[in-house]
XYZ file of C-alpha atoms in Angstrom:
428
model
C -34.328 9.180 28.425
C -32.509 7.014 31.056
C -30.561 4.181 30.000
C -31.747 0.913 31.182
C -28.704 0.152 33.437
C -29.098 -1.015 37.205
C -27.871 1.863 39.368
C -26.538 0.862 42.821
C -24.218 2.461 45.311
C -21.120 1.593 43.585
C -18.779 3.961 42.065
C -19.707 3.914 38.330
C -16.791 4.139 35.748
C -18.052 4.671 32.068
C -15.527 3.576 29.376
C -16.400 4.931 25.875
C -14.717 2.601 23.282
C -13.795 -1.103 23.230
C -10.301 -0.887 21.416
C -7.419 -2.053 23.058
C -7.206 0.586 25.542
C -10.719 0.342 26.274
C -10.603 -3.312 27.151
C -7.276 -2.901 28.845
C -9.154 -0.299 31.099
C -12.071 -2.668 31.960
C -9.763 -5.432 32.851
C -7.846 -3.089 35.032
C -11.091 -2.642 36.906
C -12.181 -6.217 36.971
C -11.553 -6.797 40.567
C -12.148 -3.132 41.789
C -15.915 -3.490 43.246
C -16.930 -0.442 40.845
C -19.686 -0.837 38.284
C -18.249 -0.637 35.014
C -20.256 0.148 31.865
C -18.594 -0.052 28.430
C -19.980 1.635 25.254
C -19.222 0.865 21.862
C -20.804 0.964 18.508
C -19.931 -2.600 17.724
C -20.621 -5.630 19.824
C -17.197 -6.947 19.438
C -13.458 -5.859 19.849
C -11.230 -6.036 16.801
C -7.424 -6.331 16.481
C -6.209 -3.392 14.363
C -2.875 -4.842 13.520
C -4.339 -7.601 11.560
C -6.831 -6.003 9.480
C -4.846 -6.048 6.611
C -4.801 -9.547 6.457
C -8.632 -9.751 6.362
C -8.565 -7.447 3.552
C -6.123 -9.438 1.701
C -8.064 -12.523 2.265
C -5.655 -14.138 4.496
C -7.761 -14.292 7.458
C -11.369 -14.296 8.402
C -12.907 -11.313 10.271
C -13.912 -13.644 13.150
C -10.335 -14.645 13.721
C -9.411 -11.080 14.818
C -12.660 -10.111 16.429
C -14.089 -11.268 20.104
C -17.384 -10.495 21.108
C -17.393 -7.952 24.492
C -20.001 -9.958 26.220
C -17.888 -13.192 25.821
C -14.790 -11.532 27.172
C -16.421 -10.185 30.092
C -18.865 -13.083 31.176
C -18.737 -13.596 34.923
C -17.535 -9.821 35.600
C -19.390 -8.551 38.383
C -21.221 -5.230 37.981
C -20.079 -5.050 34.618
C -22.735 -3.653 31.785
C -21.980 -3.591 27.981
C -24.227 -1.294 25.751
C -23.986 -0.952 22.070
C -24.691 2.418 20.642
C -22.899 5.526 20.247
C -21.951 8.646 22.336
C -23.427 11.737 20.960
C -22.362 14.369 23.784
C -21.033 14.732 27.321
C -22.925 16.616 29.756
C -20.283 17.503 32.509
C -22.848 19.784 34.878
C -24.965 16.443 35.225
C -22.006 14.211 34.965
C -23.760 12.241 32.166
C -23.116 11.074 28.584
C -26.052 11.101 26.127
C -26.042 8.084 23.961
C -28.180 6.639 21.062
C -29.970 4.316 23.620
C -30.256 6.867 26.441
C -28.483 8.926 29.204
C -25.646 7.243 31.198
C -24.478 8.960 34.468
C -20.911 8.526 35.452
C -18.417 9.347 38.513
C -15.465 8.710 36.328
C -15.653 8.830 32.493
C -12.710 7.500 30.556
C -12.918 8.065 26.713
C -11.137 5.686 24.467
C -12.885 5.956 21.130
C -9.559 5.769 19.108
C -9.153 7.223 15.765
C -10.659 7.523 12.308
C -9.297 7.817 8.969
C -8.220 11.269 7.957
C -8.989 12.488 4.466
C -7.483 15.885 4.947
C -10.688 17.412 3.795
C -10.642 15.902 0.407
C -14.137 15.047 -0.452
C -13.431 13.093 -3.916
C -10.852 11.100 -2.006
C -13.055 10.272 0.927
C -16.070 9.258 -1.247
C -13.968 6.897 -3.703
C -11.023 5.785 -1.727
C -11.061 2.693 0.538
C -10.187 3.159 3.852
C -8.689 0.037 6.021
C -9.314 1.243 9.835
C -11.957 -1.569 10.801
C -13.107 -5.070 10.195
C -16.438 -3.648 8.431
C -14.022 -1.522 6.035
C -11.432 -4.271 5.532
C -14.336 -6.697 4.257
C -15.594 -4.079 1.805
C -12.013 -3.724 0.413
C -11.189 -7.372 0.066
C -14.694 -7.864 -1.910
C -13.814 -4.768 -4.262
C -10.027 -6.490 -4.909
C -11.801 -9.766 -5.903
C -14.424 -8.226 -7.829
C -12.039 -6.513 -9.947
C -9.897 -9.641 -10.658
C -13.279 -11.212 -11.706
C -14.044 -8.547 -13.754
C -10.549 -8.099 -15.322
C -10.754 -11.882 -16.740
C -13.789 -11.125 -18.634
C -13.030 -7.413 -19.674
C -12.169 -7.552 -23.615
C -10.484 -3.915 -23.663
C -6.787 -3.621 -22.682
C -7.054 -0.312 -21.101
C -9.975 -0.999 -19.197
C -8.607 -4.356 -17.657
C -5.443 -2.528 -16.908
C -7.127 -0.018 -14.667
C -9.132 -2.871 -12.803
C -5.499 -4.494 -12.334
C -3.857 -1.359 -10.662
C -3.950 -1.104 -7.033
C -2.731 2.283 -5.539
C -1.729 2.480 -1.679
C -1.553 5.873 -0.309
C 0.402 6.209 2.737
C 3.613 4.710 3.535
C 3.226 3.872 7.065
C 3.190 0.324 8.764
C -0.472 -0.210 7.291
C 0.705 0.841 3.971
C 3.760 -1.219 3.857
C 2.068 -4.345 5.147
C -0.904 -4.256 2.680
C 1.305 -3.695 -0.079
C 3.371 -6.770 0.951
C 0.293 -9.096 1.199
C -1.279 -7.981 -2.142
C 2.281 -8.612 -3.760
C 2.540 -11.890 -2.385
C -1.042 -12.440 -3.721
C -0.075 -11.319 -7.174
C 3.150 -13.720 -7.006
C 1.581 -17.119 -5.323
C -2.407 -16.892 -5.605
C -3.354 -15.206 -8.844
C -1.485 -17.464 -11.474
C -3.706 -20.321 -9.736
C -6.931 -18.910 -8.904
C -7.095 -16.655 -12.336
C -5.186 -18.648 -14.910
C -6.436 -16.986 -17.688
C -5.359 -13.584 -16.194
C -1.794 -12.095 -16.833
C -0.728 -11.741 -13.070
C 2.222 -9.987 -14.191
C -0.009 -6.591 -15.353
C -1.091 -6.554 -11.579
C 0.491 -3.026 -10.727
C 0.844 -2.280 -7.008
C 1.747 1.514 -6.425
C 2.774 2.607 -2.708
C 2.624 6.266 -2.665
C 3.906 8.451 0.162
C 4.272 12.349 0.463
C 7.613 12.009 2.338
C 11.040 11.233 1.380
C 10.862 7.295 2.970
C 8.658 4.501 3.839
C 8.022 4.148 7.823
C 9.010 7.659 8.748
C 8.685 6.840 12.455
C 11.358 3.988 12.062
C 15.178 4.217 11.682
C 16.145 5.282 8.113
C 17.915 1.849 7.713
C 14.752 -0.236 8.482
C 12.813 2.142 5.969
C 15.659 1.264 3.354
C 14.981 -2.456 4.067
C 11.569 -2.218 3.701
C 11.597 -0.462 0.484
C 14.171 -2.957 -0.973
C 12.084 -6.041 0.382
C 8.880 -4.499 -1.464
C 10.563 -4.112 -4.542
C 11.560 -7.445 -4.676
C 8.052 -8.461 -4.295
C 7.376 -6.138 -7.436
C 5.797 -3.032 -5.595
C 6.219 0.332 -7.296
C 7.179 2.556 -4.479
C 6.587 6.338 -5.334
C 8.257 8.877 -2.705
C 7.701 12.441 -2.277
C 4.201 11.788 -4.204
C 1.392 13.853 -2.481
C -2.283 12.685 -3.768
C -4.327 15.725 -4.501
C -7.346 14.146 -5.895
C -9.030 10.837 -6.930
C -11.834 11.216 -9.203
C -13.005 9.171 -12.348
C -10.767 6.442 -11.444
C -7.720 8.670 -11.668
C -5.513 9.551 -9.023
C -4.075 12.830 -9.363
C -0.421 13.703 -7.737
C 0.933 17.338 -7.011
C 3.474 17.051 -9.542
C 0.541 16.669 -12.116
C 1.213 12.925 -12.690
C -1.720 10.685 -12.745
C -2.475 6.826 -12.295
C -5.520 5.495 -13.447
C -6.654 2.963 -10.668
C -10.104 1.253 -9.746
C -8.998 0.724 -6.313
C -7.051 3.353 -4.295
C -6.519 2.194 -0.604
C -6.253 5.251 1.828
C -3.958 4.444 4.826
C -2.267 7.958 4.761
C -3.244 9.216 8.197
C -5.823 9.225 11.169
C -7.661 11.859 13.149
C -9.005 11.414 16.687
C -12.720 10.332 16.768
C -14.985 13.360 17.499
C -16.540 13.819 20.808
C -19.574 16.203 21.352
C -19.390 18.172 24.625
C -15.451 18.393 24.980
C -14.472 22.235 24.924
C -12.994 23.671 21.932
C -10.099 24.559 24.021
C -9.611 21.078 24.910
C -8.792 19.813 21.395
C -5.480 19.768 19.854
C -3.796 18.796 16.701
C -5.463 16.109 14.588
C -8.586 16.447 16.813
C -6.904 14.790 19.674
C -8.560 15.678 23.039
C -5.854 17.658 25.438
C -4.802 16.035 28.654
C -2.651 16.369 31.600
C -0.025 13.639 32.452
C -2.706 11.841 34.400
C -4.672 11.792 31.169
C -7.349 13.877 32.879
C -9.250 16.181 30.038
C -8.173 19.703 30.089
C -10.785 21.878 31.492
C -12.932 19.019 32.818
C -13.439 17.225 35.933
C -13.626 13.317 36.129
C -13.435 13.024 32.519
C -10.245 11.261 31.065
C -9.004 10.104 27.713
C -6.604 7.599 26.584
C -5.047 6.330 23.538
C -5.394 7.563 19.967
C -7.956 9.849 20.969
C -5.884 11.931 23.474
C -2.488 14.241 23.314
C -0.848 14.226 26.645
C 0.763 17.671 27.343
C 3.518 18.123 29.520
C 5.723 15.298 28.512
C 9.219 16.379 27.378
C 9.995 13.494 25.512
C 6.857 13.803 23.435
C 6.284 17.267 23.185
C 3.691 16.939 20.179
C 1.771 13.850 21.897
C 2.635 10.438 21.944
C 2.670 8.222 18.825
C -0.884 6.801 18.019
C 0.207 3.030 18.792
C -1.429 -0.033 20.465
C 1.412 0.212 23.406
C 0.532 3.670 24.368
C -3.108 2.893 24.689
C -2.621 -0.012 26.709
C -0.108 1.553 29.187
C -2.241 4.425 29.556
C -5.080 2.227 30.238
C -3.252 0.311 32.747
C -1.960 3.061 34.820
C -5.474 5.103 34.586
C -7.163 1.997 36.268
C -4.846 2.044 39.144
C -4.883 5.939 39.594
C -8.764 5.667 39.584
C -8.579 3.029 42.483
C -5.789 5.253 44.167
C -8.118 8.451 44.051
C -11.045 6.442 45.694
C -8.555 5.270 48.461
C -7.212 8.815 48.833
C -3.913 7.964 47.775
C -1.630 10.115 45.524
C -1.834 9.245 41.704
C 0.992 8.774 39.419
C 1.664 10.535 35.879
C 1.943 8.700 32.769
C 5.575 7.868 31.255
C 5.586 5.924 27.908
C 7.795 2.762 27.802
C 8.592 2.398 24.149
C 8.788 -1.332 23.469
C 9.525 -1.086 20.025
C 7.783 -1.154 16.485
C 7.608 -3.646 14.025
C 6.242 -4.017 10.384
C 6.099 -7.175 8.242
C 6.431 -6.905 4.676
C 5.880 -10.584 3.497
C 6.742 -14.080 4.280
C 9.938 -14.216 6.222
C 10.220 -10.494 5.536
C 9.832 -7.964 8.393
C 11.681 -5.114 10.120
C 11.816 -4.396 13.952
C 13.199 -2.005 16.332
C 13.291 -3.189 20.086
C 15.148 -0.941 22.169
C 18.421 0.151 20.334
C 18.465 -3.231 18.346
C 17.666 -2.816 14.434
C 17.272 -5.911 12.369
C 15.057 -7.613 9.582
C 14.394 -10.548 7.527
C 13.374 -13.917 9.237
C 14.135 -13.230 12.772
C 12.080 -10.051 12.529
C 9.409 -12.073 11.053
C 9.331 -14.474 13.314
C 9.148 -11.881 16.402
C 6.143 -10.076 14.645
C 4.262 -13.312 14.513
C 4.992 -14.369 17.963
C 3.724 -10.660 19.304
C 0.921 -10.487 17.326
C -0.293 -14.009 17.968
C 0.062 -13.610 21.766
C -2.154 -10.029 21.691
C -5.201 -11.754 19.914
C -7.957 -12.335 22.260
C -9.248 -15.645 22.889
C -7.711 -19.066 22.588
C -9.884 -20.343 19.673
C -8.832 -16.896 17.798
C -5.210 -17.556 18.430
C -5.322 -21.123 17.327
C -7.025 -20.378 13.970
C -4.581 -17.571 13.275
C -1.662 -19.776 13.799
C -3.007 -22.500 11.736
C -3.856 -19.909 8.895
C -0.311 -18.476 8.941
C 1.360 -22.298 9.044
C -0.805 -23.263 6.249
C 0.095 -20.300 4.210
C 3.613 -20.543 4.708
C 3.695 -24.066 2.951
C 1.219 -23.492 0.130
C -1.124 -20.563 0.010
C -4.029 -22.802 -0.635
C -6.871 -21.213 1.206
C -10.425 -20.830 0.700
C -11.011 -17.446 2.185
C -11.213 -15.567 -1.120
C -14.889 -15.308 -0.850
C -17.035 -12.253 -2.192
C -19.603 -11.617 0.476
C -22.056 -8.891 0.007
C -25.554 -8.513 1.781
C -28.544 -9.210 -0.386
C -31.254 -6.170 -0.074
C -34.656 -6.566 -1.051
C -37.466 -3.947 -1.436
C -39.898 -4.500 1.371
C -43.429 -3.891 0.038
């Protein structure tokens, strides 16, 4: 079945995935004169760096999401279709999707990554990932439900299990959600749940390595750990999780932690894509490409962002870090290279410009590495706020997020801590 998209004589570029890289790709082709088709399983873009704030009831989901159709209104020859790509037919130069077949002249895979549970079925079934807005809402509901249940639980042991939160993964996501929950424990629970002893809420941050934020400088790691400990977070390093069942986290050392809620932010793997040759799949399921982001062994097919692993870069022999900046820079260059190819001009190889990394721990607490500078505290926190606020799509969203942050800074009295669940009725 052919997809219902008007076909004309224009060069068609199909972009799979509307994350930060996919959005940048479409924007780069805005005035190209090409027909651009964007495919995504959602009808909105989500801003991953702030998903943890939705999970901790600091922001509403709509504040970090923006509909594709609104974003590209008025763009000539642009089409958005919501659905999933099932496979690529390279011979036909087409992608098979849940809504039909879409042909292409150029295909750009920007599907991003999904949570990696490393084959542990119990963890995958019972733990809470935090990669998407939908997952963050589910996690928020779980946390708030546990606090409600703990207030009415008579048995001390059962209440403690409800109040224990285990976070697995000491990267930026783990550090940021740990800091957010620690501030909730300190500033919100005593007011919202006066009959609950907030001091008994335990927040564990586990990592299999010997330090947090392994991708950053050791000094930044130590500062982040110290800031979290000041907030009451229990950090456990060299602690690999081997299982999670019956509300019990099992470590490789044999130690166990009873907890109702386990947040799994321990790693990611590339979103799978049918039709890509097995020989073109590398570590972590990432699609192998050359320095021009062209998929190894395929013609007119390109991959960017978390989904790809660029070979041949001496500075990054194991692939570039799976960060937003990498995806954005690759998308900017690939859009220009496609235009160059259409004009018969030479194309340029990708070279990553590391603009720095940051992680926030809580109010007035953050760590930042910008070029050779390493700093933390209030200045790093303020820089983190500015950088992320600029990156959010939509003036309204920027304004709402800014007002939420300012309101939180002064009093934490928000009305966002709602348990929202769909009501499913049996149809007769």
